[in-house]
mmCIF file of C-alpha atoms in Angstrom:
data_model
loop_
_atom_site.group_PDB
_atom_site.id
_atom_site.type_symbol
_atom_site.label_atom_id
_atom_site.label_comp_id
_atom_site.label_asym_id
_atom_site.label_seq_id
_atom_site.Cartn_x
_atom_site.Cartn_y
_atom_site.Cartn_z
ATOM 1 C CA MET R 1 -58.098 149.206 67.428
ATOM 2 C CA ILE R 2 -58.191 152.106 69.831
ATOM 3 C CA LEU R 3 -54.698 151.414 71.206
ATOM 4 C CA SER R 4 -53.241 152.844 68.010
ATOM 5 C CA LYS R 5 -54.688 156.254 68.964
ATOM 6 C CA VAL R 6 -52.792 156.393 72.265
ATOM 7 C CA GLU R 7 -49.961 158.930 72.305
ATOM 8 C CA ASN R 8 -48.769 158.968 75.928
ATOM 9 C CA TRP R 9 -48.702 156.761 78.980
ATOM 10 C CA SER R 10 -51.571 158.450 80.854
ATOM 11 C CA ASP R 11 -53.925 158.050 77.871
ATOM 12 C CA PHE R 12 -52.934 154.394 77.682
ATOM 13 C CA CYS R 13 -53.732 153.891 81.400
ATOM 14 C CA ARG R 14 -57.125 155.603 81.029
ATOM 15 C CA LEU R 15 -57.941 153.431 78.029
ATOM 16 C CA LEU R 16 -57.015 150.269 79.909
ATOM 17 C CA GLU R 17 -59.186 151.371 82.839
ATOM 18 C CA ARG R 18 -62.152 152.114 80.533
ATOM 19 C CA ASN R 19 -61.753 148.691 78.861
ATOM 20 C CA ARG R 20 -61.619 146.989 82.267
ATOM 21 C CA VAL R 21 -64.738 148.851 83.482
ATOM 22 C CA ALA R 22 -66.574 148.066 80.208
ATOM 23 C CA GLN R 23 -65.761 144.358 80.671
ATOM 24 C CA SER R 24 -67.080 144.575 84.250
ATOM 25 C CA ILE R 25 -70.312 146.200 83.060
ATOM 26 C CA ILE R 26 -70.781 143.472 80.434
ATOM 27 C CA SER R 27 -70.173 140.867 83.129
ATOM 28 C CA VAL R 28 -72.849 142.396 85.374
ATOM 29 C CA MET R 29 -75.278 142.625 82.456
ATOM 30 C CA GLY R 30 -74.600 138.958 81.693
ATOM 31 C CA ASN R 31 -75.276 138.008 85.331
ATOM 32 C CA LEU R 32 -78.826 139.244 84.941
ATOM 33 C CA GLN R 33 -79.391 136.365 82.468
ATOM 34 C CA PRO R 34 -76.901 133.718 83.656
ATOM 35 C CA HIS R 35 -78.227 130.958 81.424
ATOM 36 C CA LEU R 36 -77.429 133.073 78.329
ATOM 37 C CA ARG R 37 -74.198 134.660 79.557
ATOM 38 C CA ASP R 38 -71.767 132.429 77.626
ATOM 39 C CA VAL R 39 -73.609 132.374 74.302
ATOM 40 C CA PRO R 40 -71.528 134.293 71.699
ATOM 41 C CA ASP R 41 -74.526 135.991 70.109
ATOM 42 C CA PHE R 42 -75.719 137.084 73.538
ATOM 43 C CA GLN R 43 -72.318 138.637 74.264
ATOM 44 C CA HIS R 44 -72.587 140.595 71.016
ATOM 45 C CA LYS R 45 -76.006 141.887 72.054
ATOM 46 C CA LEU R 46 -74.637 142.974 75.424
ATOM 47 C CA TRP R 47 -71.858 144.959 73.766
ATOM 48 C CA ASP R 48 -74.393 146.561 71.419
ATOM 49 C CA GLN R 49 -76.550 147.505 74.404
ATOM 50 C CA LEU R 50 -73.540 149.056 76.153
ATOM 51 C CA PHE R 51 -72.810 151.260 73.145
ATOM 52 C CA ILE R 52 -76.481 152.194 72.826
ATOM 53 C CA MET R 53 -76.617 153.207 76.507
ATOM 54 C CA SER R 54 -73.554 155.422 76.013
ATOM 55 C CA ASP R 55 -75.127 156.985 72.899
ATOM 56 C CA PHE R 56 -72.208 155.544 70.896
ATOM 57 C CA LYS R 57 -69.739 157.852 72.634
ATOM 58 C CA LEU R 58 -67.937 155.107 74.551
ATOM 59 C CA ASP R 59 -64.280 154.838 73.585
ATOM 60 C CA VAL R 60 -63.359 151.208 74.366
ATOM 61 C CA ASP R 61 -62.169 148.104 72.519
ATOM 62 C CA SER R 62 -65.035 145.767 71.671
ATOM 63 C CA PRO R 63 -64.554 142.099 70.764
ATOM 64 C CA PHE R 64 -67.339 142.544 68.199
ATOM 65 C CA PRO R 65 -67.854 145.035 65.376
ATOM 66 C CA ILE R 66 -69.573 148.134 66.680
ATOM 67 C CA THR R 67 -73.049 148.606 65.235
ATOM 68 C CA SER R 68 -73.517 152.163 63.999
ATOM 69 C CA LYS R 69 -76.229 154.436 65.321
ATOM 70 C CA GLU R 70 -77.521 155.016 61.786
ATOM 71 C CA MET R 71 -77.894 151.294 61.196
ATOM 72 C CA LEU R 72 -79.974 150.869 64.362
ATOM 73 C CA GLN R 73 -82.168 153.837 63.511
ATOM 74 C CA ALA R 74 -82.722 152.803 59.889
ATOM 75 C CA ARG R 75 -86.294 151.865 59.168
ATOM 76 C CA PRO R 76 -86.932 148.433 57.676
ATOM 77 C CA GLU R 77 -88.450 148.072 54.245
ATOM 78 C CA PRO R 78 -92.259 147.992 54.405
ATOM 79 C CA LEU R 79 -93.873 144.582 54.178
ATOM 80 C CA GLU R 80 -95.800 143.845 51.064
ATOM 81 C CA TYR R 81 -99.254 142.542 51.800
ATOM 82 C CA PRO R 82 -101.248 140.656 49.199
ATOM 83 C CA GLN R 83 -103.107 143.220 47.170
ATOM 84 C CA ASN R 84 -105.362 140.781 45.402
ATOM 85 C CA HIS R 85 -109.007 140.770 46.302
ATOM 86 C CA PRO R 86 -110.187 137.252 45.547
ATOM 87 C CA LYS R 87 -113.670 136.683 44.285
ATOM 88 C CA TYR R 88 -114.305 134.006 46.901
ATOM 89 C CA ARG R 89 -112.714 135.454 50.022
ATOM 90 C CA PHE R 90 -113.993 132.693 52.284
ATOM 91 C CA TYR R 91 -111.555 130.224 50.682
ATOM 92 C CA GLY R 92 -108.531 132.357 51.528
ATOM 93 C CA ASN R 93 -105.378 133.058 49.517
ATOM 94 C CA ASN R 94 -103.790 129.640 50.076
ATOM 95 C CA ILE R 95 -106.464 127.825 48.059
ATOM 96 C CA LYS R 96 -105.386 129.707 44.929
ATOM 97 C CA ARG R 97 -101.774 128.695 45.596
ATOM 98 C CA MET R 98 -102.783 125.047 46.050
ATOM 99 C CA ILE R 99 -104.765 125.149 42.810
ATOM 100 C CA ASP R 100 -101.768 126.616 40.966
ATOM 101 C CA VAL R 101 -99.590 123.758 42.255
ATOM 102 C CA ALA R 102 -102.164 121.130 41.280
ATOM 103 C CA VAL R 103 -102.409 122.518 37.740
ATOM 104 C CA LYS R 104 -98.634 122.141 37.282
ATOM 105 C CA TRP R 105 -98.675 118.435 38.195
ATOM 106 C CA GLU R 106 -98.965 115.741 35.558
ATOM 107 C CA LYS R 107 -102.391 114.218 35.090
ATOM 108 C CA GLY R 108 -102.766 111.014 37.066
ATOM 109 C CA ASP R 109 -103.851 109.558 40.372
ATOM 110 C CA LYS R 110 -101.773 111.923 42.514
ATOM 111 C CA ARG R 111 -103.157 114.995 40.798
ATOM 112 C CA ASP R 112 -106.713 113.630 41.015
ATOM 113 C CA GLY R 113 -106.256 113.025 44.738
ATOM 114 C CA LEU R 114 -104.895 116.538 45.223
ATOM 115 C CA GLU R 115 -107.775 118.049 43.282
ATOM 116 C CA TYR R 116 -110.343 116.254 45.460
ATOM 117 C CA ALA R 117 -108.448 117.203 48.621
ATOM 118 C CA ILE R 118 -108.535 120.843 47.490
ATOM 119 C CA ALA R 119 -112.259 120.587 46.722
ATOM 120 C CA ASN R 120 -112.977 119.072 50.155
ATOM 121 C CA HIS R 121 -110.934 121.802 51.818
ATOM 122 C CA MET R 122 -112.868 124.406 49.843
ATOM 123 C CA LYS R 123 -116.114 122.855 51.064
ATOM 124 C CA LYS R 124 -114.889 122.962 54.672
ATOM 125 C CA CYS R 125 -113.863 126.623 54.290
ATOM 126 C CA TYR R 126 -117.219 127.453 52.741
ATOM 127 C CA LEU R 127 -119.054 125.811 55.642
ATOM 128 C CA ASN R 128 -116.903 127.581 58.236
ATOM 129 C CA TRP R 129 -117.696 130.924 56.672
ATOM 130 C CA ASN R 130 -121.323 130.449 55.647
ATOM 131 C CA LYS R 131 -122.491 127.977 58.356
ATOM 132 C CA ASP R 132 -124.924 126.350 55.968
ATOM 133 C CA THR R 133 -124.926 123.330 53.717
ATOM 134 C CA VAL R 134 -123.491 123.657 50.241
ATOM 135 C CA ASP R 135 -124.013 121.656 47.098
ATOM 136 C CA ASP R 136 -120.957 119.956 45.600
ATOM 137 C CA LYS R 137 -121.807 121.499 42.238
ATOM 138 C CA ALA R 138 -121.194 124.971 43.664
ATOM 139 C CA ILE R 139 -117.765 123.931 44.967
ATOM 140 C CA PHE R 140 -116.898 122.333 41.618
ATOM 141 C CA GLN R 141 -117.987 125.515 39.816
ATOM 142 C CA HIS R 142 -115.827 127.706 42.111
ATOM 143 C CA LEU R 143 -112.859 125.353 41.609
ATOM 144 C CA TYR R 144 -113.370 125.497 37.837
ATOM 145 C CA GLU R 145 -113.365 129.321 37.948
ATOM 146 C CA LEU R 146 -110.350 129.599 40.267
ATOM 147 C CA SER R 147 -108.330 127.167 38.123
ATOM 148 C CA GLU R 148 -109.304 129.084 34.970
ATOM 149 C CA GLY R 149 -110.985 126.007 33.521
ATOM 150 C CA GLN R 150 -108.092 123.605 34.100
ATOM 151 C CA ILE R 151 -109.749 121.578 36.887
ATOM 152 C CA ASP R 152 -113.228 120.258 36.138
ATOM 153 C CA LEU R 153 -114.479 117.827 38.775
ATOM 154 C CA ALA R 154 -118.164 118.256 37.887
ATOM 155 C CA SER R 155 -117.796 115.922 34.907
ATOM 156 C CA ASP R 156 -116.389 113.065 37.060
ATOM 157 C CA GLY R 157 -119.664 112.536 38.891
ATOM 158 C CA GLU R 158 -117.977 111.897 42.255
ATOM 159 C CA ASN R 159 -119.139 113.439 45.498
ATOM 160 C CA LEU R 160 -117.230 115.301 48.158
ATOM 161 C CA THR R 161 -117.385 114.627 51.883
ATOM 162 C CA GLU R 162 -120.885 115.193 53.260
ATOM 163 C CA SER R 163 -121.504 118.604 54.819
ATOM 164 C CA GLY R 164 -122.761 116.906 57.956
ATOM 165 C CA GLN R 165 -119.312 115.426 58.601
ATOM 166 C CA PHE R 166 -117.713 118.865 58.671
ATOM 167 C CA LEU R 167 -120.513 120.260 60.809
ATOM 168 C CA LYS R 168 -120.261 117.315 63.264
ATOM 169 C CA GLN R 169 -116.543 117.928 63.687
ATOM 170 C CA ARG R 170 -117.175 121.583 64.403
ATOM 171 C CA VAL R 171 -119.861 120.767 66.996
ATOM 172 C CA ALA R 172 -117.633 118.139 68.629
ATOM 173 C CA LYS R 173 -114.763 120.625 68.906
ATOM 174 C CA SER R 174 -116.984 123.294 70.458
ATOM 175 C CA ASN R 175 -118.309 120.797 73.036
ATOM 176 C CA ARG R 176 -114.801 119.696 73.957
ATOM 177 C CA SER R 177 -113.572 123.207 74.552
ATOM 178 C CA GLY R 178 -116.739 124.389 76.288
ATOM 179 C CA GLY R 179 -116.719 121.965 79.175
ATOM 180 C CA SER R 180 -116.297 118.413 80.266
ATOM 181 C CA GLY R 181 -119.813 117.408 79.260
ATOM 182 C CA LYS R 182 -120.599 116.125 82.775
ATOM 183 C CA LYS R 183 -123.273 117.628 84.919
ATOM 184 C CA GLN R 184 -122.053 119.609 87.859
ATOM 185 C CA ARG R 185 -123.185 118.142 91.157
ATOM 186 C CA SER R 186 -124.439 120.373 93.874
ATOM 187 C CA ASN R 187 -122.831 120.363 97.298
ATOM 188 C CA ARG R 188 -126.099 121.209 99.058
ATOM 189 C CA GLY R 189 -126.859 119.166 102.071
ATOM 190 C CA LYS R 190 -123.331 117.836 102.406
ATOM 191 C CA LYS R 191 -121.204 118.401 105.449
ATOM 192 C CA ARG R 192 -118.305 120.741 105.101
ATOM 193 C CA TYR R 193 -115.294 120.167 107.308
#
């Protein structure tokens, strides 16, 4: 507390005046955002801003711990981006994570359902990227490679969702966003008031 540094009466009066003025400044700053003024975290931010504006040379009592200049200027740790370069980039990184989860599950109906859901999602991703039809065997082969041989859907003889279904959904979405689908009527020959 700064009051412990006060040695005489005039210093004490100056300190009280500075504290009163600092409170007034915080109050004015809070009035700029009245809906946030009474939130405790917001008050802390206002006090931090006051010290930043004074270049941390302000000598007042703060109701919050004073953030140091070094802490504000410290650079954050760099983000680590995935450094893997997948063989099939059009599936994305999340497919590999989903496959890893599916491999850890016990064999059974739930795992089979997840495996087919992953394969259908892979087919949809493939069609979004390549804009062409794809054979289910190719998807099953890619899934087999990505799972390191632990998921083999080619031997089951089942089929994935038809490519046309995915392509229809994409066409329907583009029509919806492109316009209302109604013809625009001309105003020619009509009276304007």
